[in-house]
Short mmCIF file of C-alpha atoms and ligand atoms in Angstrom, two decimals:
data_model
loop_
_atom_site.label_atom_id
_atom_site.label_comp_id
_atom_site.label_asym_id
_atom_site.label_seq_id
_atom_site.Cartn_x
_atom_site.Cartn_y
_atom_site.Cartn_z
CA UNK V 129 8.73 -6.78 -8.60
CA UNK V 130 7.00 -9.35 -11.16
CA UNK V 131 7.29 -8.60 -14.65
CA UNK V 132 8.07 -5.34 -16.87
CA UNK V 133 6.11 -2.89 -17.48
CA UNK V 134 5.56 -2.41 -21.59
CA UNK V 135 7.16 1.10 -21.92
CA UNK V 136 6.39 1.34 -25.19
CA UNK V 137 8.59 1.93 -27.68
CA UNK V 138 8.04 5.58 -30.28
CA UNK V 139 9.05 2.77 -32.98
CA UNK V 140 6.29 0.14 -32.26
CA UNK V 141 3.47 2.58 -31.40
CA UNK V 142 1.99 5.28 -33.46
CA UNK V 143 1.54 9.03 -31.80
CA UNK V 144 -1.77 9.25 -29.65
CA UNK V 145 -4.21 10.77 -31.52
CA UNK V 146 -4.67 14.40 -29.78
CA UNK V 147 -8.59 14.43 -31.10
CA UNK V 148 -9.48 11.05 -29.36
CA UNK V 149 -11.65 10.76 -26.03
CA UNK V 150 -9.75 10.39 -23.11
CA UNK V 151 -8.66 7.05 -21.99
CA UNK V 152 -10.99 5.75 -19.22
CA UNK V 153 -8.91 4.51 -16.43
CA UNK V 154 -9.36 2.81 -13.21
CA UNK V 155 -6.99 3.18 -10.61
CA UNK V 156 -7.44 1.35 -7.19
CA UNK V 157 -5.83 3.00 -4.65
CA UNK V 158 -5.60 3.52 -0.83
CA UNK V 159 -1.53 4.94 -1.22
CA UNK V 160 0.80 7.04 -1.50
CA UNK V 161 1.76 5.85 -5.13
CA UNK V 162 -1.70 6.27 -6.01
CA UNK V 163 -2.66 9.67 -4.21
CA UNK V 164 0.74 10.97 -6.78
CA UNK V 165 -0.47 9.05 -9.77
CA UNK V 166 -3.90 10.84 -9.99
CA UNK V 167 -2.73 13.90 -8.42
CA UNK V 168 -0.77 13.93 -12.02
CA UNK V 169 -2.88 13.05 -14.03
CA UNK V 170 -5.63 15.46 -12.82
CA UNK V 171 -4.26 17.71 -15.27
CA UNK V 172 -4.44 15.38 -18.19
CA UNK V 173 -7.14 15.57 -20.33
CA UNK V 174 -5.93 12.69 -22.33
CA UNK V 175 -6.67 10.12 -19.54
CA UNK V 176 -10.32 10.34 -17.49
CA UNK V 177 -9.21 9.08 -14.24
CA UNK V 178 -11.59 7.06 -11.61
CA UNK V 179 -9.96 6.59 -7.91
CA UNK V 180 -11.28 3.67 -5.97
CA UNK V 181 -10.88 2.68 -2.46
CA UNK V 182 -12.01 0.10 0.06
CA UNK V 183 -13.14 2.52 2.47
CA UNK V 184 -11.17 1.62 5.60
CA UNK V 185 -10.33 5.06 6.17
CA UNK V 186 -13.58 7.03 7.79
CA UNK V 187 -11.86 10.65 6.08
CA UNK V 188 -9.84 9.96 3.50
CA UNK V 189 -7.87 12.61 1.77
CA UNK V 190 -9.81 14.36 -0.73
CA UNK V 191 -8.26 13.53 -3.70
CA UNK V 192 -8.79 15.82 -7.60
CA UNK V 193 -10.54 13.21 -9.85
CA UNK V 194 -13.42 11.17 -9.15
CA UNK V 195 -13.60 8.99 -6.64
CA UNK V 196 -15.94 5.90 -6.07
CA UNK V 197 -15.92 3.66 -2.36
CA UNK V 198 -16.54 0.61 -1.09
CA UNK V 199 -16.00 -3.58 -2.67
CA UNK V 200 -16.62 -4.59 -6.03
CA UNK V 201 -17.97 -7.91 -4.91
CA UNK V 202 -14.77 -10.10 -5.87
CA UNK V 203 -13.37 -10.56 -9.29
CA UNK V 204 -16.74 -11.03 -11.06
CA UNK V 205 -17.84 -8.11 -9.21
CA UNK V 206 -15.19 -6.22 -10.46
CA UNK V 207 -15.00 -7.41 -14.19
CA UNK V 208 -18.81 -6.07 -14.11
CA UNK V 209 -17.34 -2.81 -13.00
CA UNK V 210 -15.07 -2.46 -15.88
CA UNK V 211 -17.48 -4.05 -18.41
CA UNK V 212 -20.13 -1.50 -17.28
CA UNK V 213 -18.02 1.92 -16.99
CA UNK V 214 -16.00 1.21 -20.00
CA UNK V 215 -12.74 1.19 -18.57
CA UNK V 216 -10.13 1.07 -21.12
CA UNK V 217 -7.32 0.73 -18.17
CA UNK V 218 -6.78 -0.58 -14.60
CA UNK V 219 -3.55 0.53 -12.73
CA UNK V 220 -3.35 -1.39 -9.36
CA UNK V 221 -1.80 0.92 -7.14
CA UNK V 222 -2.79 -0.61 -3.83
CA UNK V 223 -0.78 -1.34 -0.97
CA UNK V 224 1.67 -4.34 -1.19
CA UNK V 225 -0.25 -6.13 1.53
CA UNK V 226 -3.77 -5.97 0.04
CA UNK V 227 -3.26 -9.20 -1.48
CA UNK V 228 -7.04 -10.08 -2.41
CA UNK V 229 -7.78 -6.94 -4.51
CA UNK V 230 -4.42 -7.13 -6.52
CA UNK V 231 -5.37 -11.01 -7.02
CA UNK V 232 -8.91 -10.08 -7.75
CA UNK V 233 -7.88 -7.03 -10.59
CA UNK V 234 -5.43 -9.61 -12.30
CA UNK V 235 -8.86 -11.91 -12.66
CA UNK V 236 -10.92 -9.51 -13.26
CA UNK V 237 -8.60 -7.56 -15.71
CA UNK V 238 -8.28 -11.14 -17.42
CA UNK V 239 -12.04 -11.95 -17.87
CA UNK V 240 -12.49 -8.76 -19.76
CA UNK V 241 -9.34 -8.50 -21.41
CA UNK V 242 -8.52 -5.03 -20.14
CA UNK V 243 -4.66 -3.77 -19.56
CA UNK V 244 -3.68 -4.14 -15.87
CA UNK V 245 -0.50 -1.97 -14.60
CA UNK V 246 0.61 -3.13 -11.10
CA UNK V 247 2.38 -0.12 -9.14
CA UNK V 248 4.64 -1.28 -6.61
CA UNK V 249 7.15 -0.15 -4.28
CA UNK V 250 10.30 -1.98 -3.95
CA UNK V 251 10.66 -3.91 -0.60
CA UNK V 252 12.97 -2.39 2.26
CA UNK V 253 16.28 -4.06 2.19
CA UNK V 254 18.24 -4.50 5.63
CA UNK V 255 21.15 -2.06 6.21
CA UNK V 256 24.20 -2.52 8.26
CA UNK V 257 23.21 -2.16 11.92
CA UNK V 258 19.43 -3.33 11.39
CA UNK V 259 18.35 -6.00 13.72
CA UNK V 260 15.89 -7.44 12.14
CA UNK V 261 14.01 -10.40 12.67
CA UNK V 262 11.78 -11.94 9.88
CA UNK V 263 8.57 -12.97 9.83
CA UNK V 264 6.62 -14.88 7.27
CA UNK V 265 3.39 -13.40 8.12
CA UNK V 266 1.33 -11.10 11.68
CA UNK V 267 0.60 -14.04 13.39
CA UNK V 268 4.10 -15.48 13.24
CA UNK V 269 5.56 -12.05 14.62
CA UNK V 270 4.75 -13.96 18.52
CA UNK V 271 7.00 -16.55 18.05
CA UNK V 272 9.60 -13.74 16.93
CA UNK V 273 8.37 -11.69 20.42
CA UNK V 274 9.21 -14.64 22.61
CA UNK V 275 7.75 -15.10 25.78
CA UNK V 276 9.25 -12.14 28.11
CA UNK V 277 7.50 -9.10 28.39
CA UNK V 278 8.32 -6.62 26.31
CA UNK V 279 7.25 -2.70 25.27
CA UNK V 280 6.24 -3.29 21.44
CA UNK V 281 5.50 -0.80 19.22
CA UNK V 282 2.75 -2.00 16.47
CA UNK V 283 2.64 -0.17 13.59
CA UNK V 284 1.00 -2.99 10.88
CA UNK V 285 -2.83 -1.25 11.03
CA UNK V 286 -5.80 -2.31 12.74
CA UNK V 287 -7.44 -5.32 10.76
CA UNK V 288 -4.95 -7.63 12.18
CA UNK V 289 -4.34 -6.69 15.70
CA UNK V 290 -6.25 -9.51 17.46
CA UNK V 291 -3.09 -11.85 16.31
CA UNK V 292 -1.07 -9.97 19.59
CA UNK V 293 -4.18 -10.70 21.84
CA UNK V 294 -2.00 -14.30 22.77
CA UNK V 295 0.37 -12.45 24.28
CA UNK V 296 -0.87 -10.64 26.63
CA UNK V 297 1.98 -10.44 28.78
CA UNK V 298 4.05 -7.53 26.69
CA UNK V 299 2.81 -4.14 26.33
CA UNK V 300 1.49 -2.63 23.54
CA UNK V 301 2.08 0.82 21.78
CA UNK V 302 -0.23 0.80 18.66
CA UNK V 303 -0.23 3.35 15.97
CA UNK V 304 -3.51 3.84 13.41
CA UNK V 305 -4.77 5.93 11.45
CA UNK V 306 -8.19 5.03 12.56
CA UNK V 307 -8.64 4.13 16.29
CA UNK V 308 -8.01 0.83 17.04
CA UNK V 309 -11.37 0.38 19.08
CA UNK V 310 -11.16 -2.98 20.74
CA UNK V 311 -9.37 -4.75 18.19
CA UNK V 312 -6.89 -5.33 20.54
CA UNK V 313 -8.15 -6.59 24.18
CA UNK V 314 -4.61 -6.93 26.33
CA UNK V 315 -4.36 -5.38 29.71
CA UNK V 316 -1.44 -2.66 28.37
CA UNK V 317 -2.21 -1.07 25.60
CA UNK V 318 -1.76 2.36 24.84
CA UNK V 319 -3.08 3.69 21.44
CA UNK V 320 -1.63 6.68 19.46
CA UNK V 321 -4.19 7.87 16.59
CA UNK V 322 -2.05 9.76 13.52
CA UNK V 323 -1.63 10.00 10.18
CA UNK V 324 2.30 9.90 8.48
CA UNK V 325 4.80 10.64 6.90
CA UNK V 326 6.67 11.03 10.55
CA UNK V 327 10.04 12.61 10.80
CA UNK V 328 13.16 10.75 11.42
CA UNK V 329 13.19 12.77 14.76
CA UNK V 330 9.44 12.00 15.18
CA UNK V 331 10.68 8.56 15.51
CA UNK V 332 13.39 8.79 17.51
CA UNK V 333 11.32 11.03 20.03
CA UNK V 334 8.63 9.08 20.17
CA UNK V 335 10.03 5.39 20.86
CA UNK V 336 12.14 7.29 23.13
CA UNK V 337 9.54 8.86 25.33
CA UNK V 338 7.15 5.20 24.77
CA UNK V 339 10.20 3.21 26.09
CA UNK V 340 9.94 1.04 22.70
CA UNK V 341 11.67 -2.44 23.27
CA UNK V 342 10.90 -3.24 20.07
CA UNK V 343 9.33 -2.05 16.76
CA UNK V 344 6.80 -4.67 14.67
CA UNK V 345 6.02 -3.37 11.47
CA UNK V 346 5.27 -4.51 7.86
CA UNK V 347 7.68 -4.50 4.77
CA UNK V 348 5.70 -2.02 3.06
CA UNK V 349 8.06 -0.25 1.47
CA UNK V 350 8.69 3.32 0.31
CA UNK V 351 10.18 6.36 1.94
CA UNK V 352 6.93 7.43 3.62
CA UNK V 353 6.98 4.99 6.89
CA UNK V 354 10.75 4.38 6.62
CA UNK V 355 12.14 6.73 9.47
CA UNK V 356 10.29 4.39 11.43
CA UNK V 357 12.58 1.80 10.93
CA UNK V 358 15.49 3.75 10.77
CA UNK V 359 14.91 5.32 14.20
CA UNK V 360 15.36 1.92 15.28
CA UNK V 361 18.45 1.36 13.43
CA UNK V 362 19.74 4.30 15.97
CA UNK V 363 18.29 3.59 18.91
CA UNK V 364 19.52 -0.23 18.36
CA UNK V 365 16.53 -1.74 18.76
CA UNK V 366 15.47 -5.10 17.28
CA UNK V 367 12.65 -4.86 14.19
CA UNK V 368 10.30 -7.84 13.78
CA UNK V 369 9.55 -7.50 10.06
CA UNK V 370 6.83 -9.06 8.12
CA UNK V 371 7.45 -10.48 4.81
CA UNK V 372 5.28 -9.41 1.53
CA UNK V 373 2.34 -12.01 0.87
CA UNK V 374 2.40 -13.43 -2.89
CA UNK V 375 1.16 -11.36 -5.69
CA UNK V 376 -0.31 -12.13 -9.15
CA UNK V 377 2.46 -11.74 -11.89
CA UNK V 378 1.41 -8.85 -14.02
CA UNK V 379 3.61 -5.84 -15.49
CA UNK V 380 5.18 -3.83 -13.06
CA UNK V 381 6.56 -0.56 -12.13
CA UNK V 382 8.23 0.98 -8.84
CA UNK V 383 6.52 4.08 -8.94
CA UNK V 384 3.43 6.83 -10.06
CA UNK V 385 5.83 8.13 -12.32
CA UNK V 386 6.53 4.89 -14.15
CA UNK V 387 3.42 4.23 -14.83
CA UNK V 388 2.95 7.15 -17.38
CA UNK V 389 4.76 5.42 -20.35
CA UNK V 390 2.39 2.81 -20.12
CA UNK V 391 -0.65 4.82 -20.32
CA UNK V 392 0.69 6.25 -23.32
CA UNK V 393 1.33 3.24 -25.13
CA UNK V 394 -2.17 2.12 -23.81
CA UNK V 395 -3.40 5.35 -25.76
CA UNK V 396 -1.53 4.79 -28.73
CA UNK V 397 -2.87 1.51 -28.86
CA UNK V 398 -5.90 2.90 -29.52
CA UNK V 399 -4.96 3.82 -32.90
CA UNK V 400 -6.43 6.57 -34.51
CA UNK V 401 -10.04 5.99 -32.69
P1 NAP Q 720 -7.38 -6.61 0.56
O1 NAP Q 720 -7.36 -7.52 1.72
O2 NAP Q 720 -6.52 -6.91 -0.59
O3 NAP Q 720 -8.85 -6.44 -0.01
C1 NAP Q 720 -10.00 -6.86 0.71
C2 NAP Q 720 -11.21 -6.37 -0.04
O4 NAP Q 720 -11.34 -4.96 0.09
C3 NAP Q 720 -11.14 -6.60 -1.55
O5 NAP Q 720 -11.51 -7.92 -1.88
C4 NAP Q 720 -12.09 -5.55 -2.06
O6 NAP Q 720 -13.44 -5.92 -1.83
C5 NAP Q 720 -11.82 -4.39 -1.12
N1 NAP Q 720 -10.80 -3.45 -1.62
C6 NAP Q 720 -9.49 -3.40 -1.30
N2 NAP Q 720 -8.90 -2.36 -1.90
C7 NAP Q 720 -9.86 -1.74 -2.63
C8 NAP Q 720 -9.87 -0.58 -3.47
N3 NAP Q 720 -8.77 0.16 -3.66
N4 NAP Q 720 -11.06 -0.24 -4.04
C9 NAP Q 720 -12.18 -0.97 -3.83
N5 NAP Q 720 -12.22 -2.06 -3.05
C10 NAP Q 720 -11.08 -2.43 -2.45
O7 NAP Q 720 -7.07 -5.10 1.02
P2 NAP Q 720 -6.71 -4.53 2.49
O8 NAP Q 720 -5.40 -5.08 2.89
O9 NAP Q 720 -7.91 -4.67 3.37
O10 NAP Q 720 -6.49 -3.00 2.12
C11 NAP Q 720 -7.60 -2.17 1.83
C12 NAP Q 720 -7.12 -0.88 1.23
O11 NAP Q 720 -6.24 -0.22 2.13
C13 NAP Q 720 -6.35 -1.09 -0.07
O12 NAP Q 720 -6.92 -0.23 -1.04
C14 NAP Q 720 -4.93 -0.74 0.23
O13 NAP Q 720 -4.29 -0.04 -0.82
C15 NAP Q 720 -5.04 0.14 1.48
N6 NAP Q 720 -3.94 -0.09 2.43
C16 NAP Q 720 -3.72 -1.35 2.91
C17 NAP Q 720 -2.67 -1.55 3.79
C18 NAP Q 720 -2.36 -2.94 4.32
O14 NAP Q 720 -1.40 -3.07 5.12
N7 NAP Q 720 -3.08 -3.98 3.93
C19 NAP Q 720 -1.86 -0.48 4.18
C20 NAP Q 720 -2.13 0.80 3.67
C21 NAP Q 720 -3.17 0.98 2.79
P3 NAP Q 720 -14.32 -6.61 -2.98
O15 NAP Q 720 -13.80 -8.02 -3.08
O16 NAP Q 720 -15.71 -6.51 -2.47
O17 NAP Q 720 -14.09 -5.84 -4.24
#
């Protein structure tokens, strides 16, 4: 994690004031961290909550505060955003592999000099018995697949898939959320369609019955997708793992829950407006 959050301290910052409008907040979303975080604050009147996301999901989850879809245009596009809806707060809750919007909120969030909260879960660390092999980014997950054909499970989305299309001599086992269309063209491919959190058994069952070799999957983070990788702790199977891109150094906290002593201070900061 990069920085720490500003809790807030009762001593520095004066008590919101109850009569004041609520906060107007931004919070870009597209996880689990998020999905909790507004789910929460739902029932705050305090804090008047937009969710965005990218729209890469065709049905996403209906969530209980408004909810806008789609790009901002960039940075600029985004600082317009703010500038034009008033936000008072952004909370970047997105995904520790959507690089671009987490770069583009710290810009954007800078131009217009509104407070930026960065939500995000702590890496997975290796355990005894994980066999895991890194890898710096998707495309450098062949090198760690060798040449031999192997069964390998995907589970790293769909927008990067065409990376595995050079080797076409393993087979391929990829789980989506969306279907994976033909984002993928290799001669053995079998695609599995679902939405998590999957049981530790789940797991286990399933790379039993696919005849996984082994599992390739991102270092997302969080106990959502982790059976995943600890079904293949037990069934002793290797675990190419891809490493977290770079991400702009703003406050930080590990979870939804975290994040609520910041919007606090962020209201108290406010004054008596
Ligand atoms: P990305 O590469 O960082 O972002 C690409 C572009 O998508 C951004 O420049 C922005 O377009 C738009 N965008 C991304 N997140 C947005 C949001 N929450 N609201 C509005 N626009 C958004 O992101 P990505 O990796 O494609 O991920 C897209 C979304 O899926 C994220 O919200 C993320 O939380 C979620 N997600 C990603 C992964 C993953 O592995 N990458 C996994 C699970 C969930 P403009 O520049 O036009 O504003």
């Amino acid at each position: 994690m990069s920085g720490a959050a500003d809790q807030g301290s009762p001593a520095s910052h004066p008590t919101p004031n109850p009569d004041a409008p609520p906060l107007r907040l931004l919070v870009l979303g597209g996880t689990t961290e998020a999905s909790a975080l507004v789910a929460g604050l739902a029932r705050k009147p305090e804090v008047a909550v937009t969710l965005s996301l990218a729209g890469r999901t065709a049905a996403p989850r209906p969530e209980p505060v408004s909810t806008r879809i789609g790009g901002f245009g960039g940075a600029e596009g985004l600082a317009r955003w703010l500038s034009e809806n008033g936000i008072e707060a952004v909370i970047d809750a997105t995904h520790p592999f959507a690089a671009r919007i987490s770069a583009n909120a710290a810009a954007a969030c800078r131009a217009v000099a509104v407070p930026l909260l960065a939500v995000r879960r702590p890496a997975w660390e290796r355990e005894p018995g994980d066999d895991w092999i890194a890898a710096a980014n998707v495309p450098d997950c062949l090198d760690a697949l060798g040449t031999a054909p192997r069964t390998v499970f995907l589970t790293i989305g769909r927008q990067e898939l065409a990376a595995f299309a050079r080797a076409p001599q393993h087979a391929y086992v990829v789980r989506t959320i969306e279907p994976v269309g033909d984002a993928l063209p290799v001669p053995n491919l079998v695609t599995v369609s679902a939405r998590g959190p999957f049981t530790l058994a789940d797991e286990i069952r399933f790379m039993r019955e696919a005849r996984i070799e082994v599992l390739v999957t991102k270092n997302s983070g969080g106990a959502a997708t982790y059976p995943k990788i600890e079904a293949a702790r037990r069934l002793g199977l290797p675990v190419v793992i891809v490493a977290r891109p770079a991400l702009p150094d703003v406050p930080a906290v590990a979870d939804a829950a975290g994040a609520l002593p910041w919007l606090r201070a962020r209201r108290t900061e406010r004054g008596t407006v």
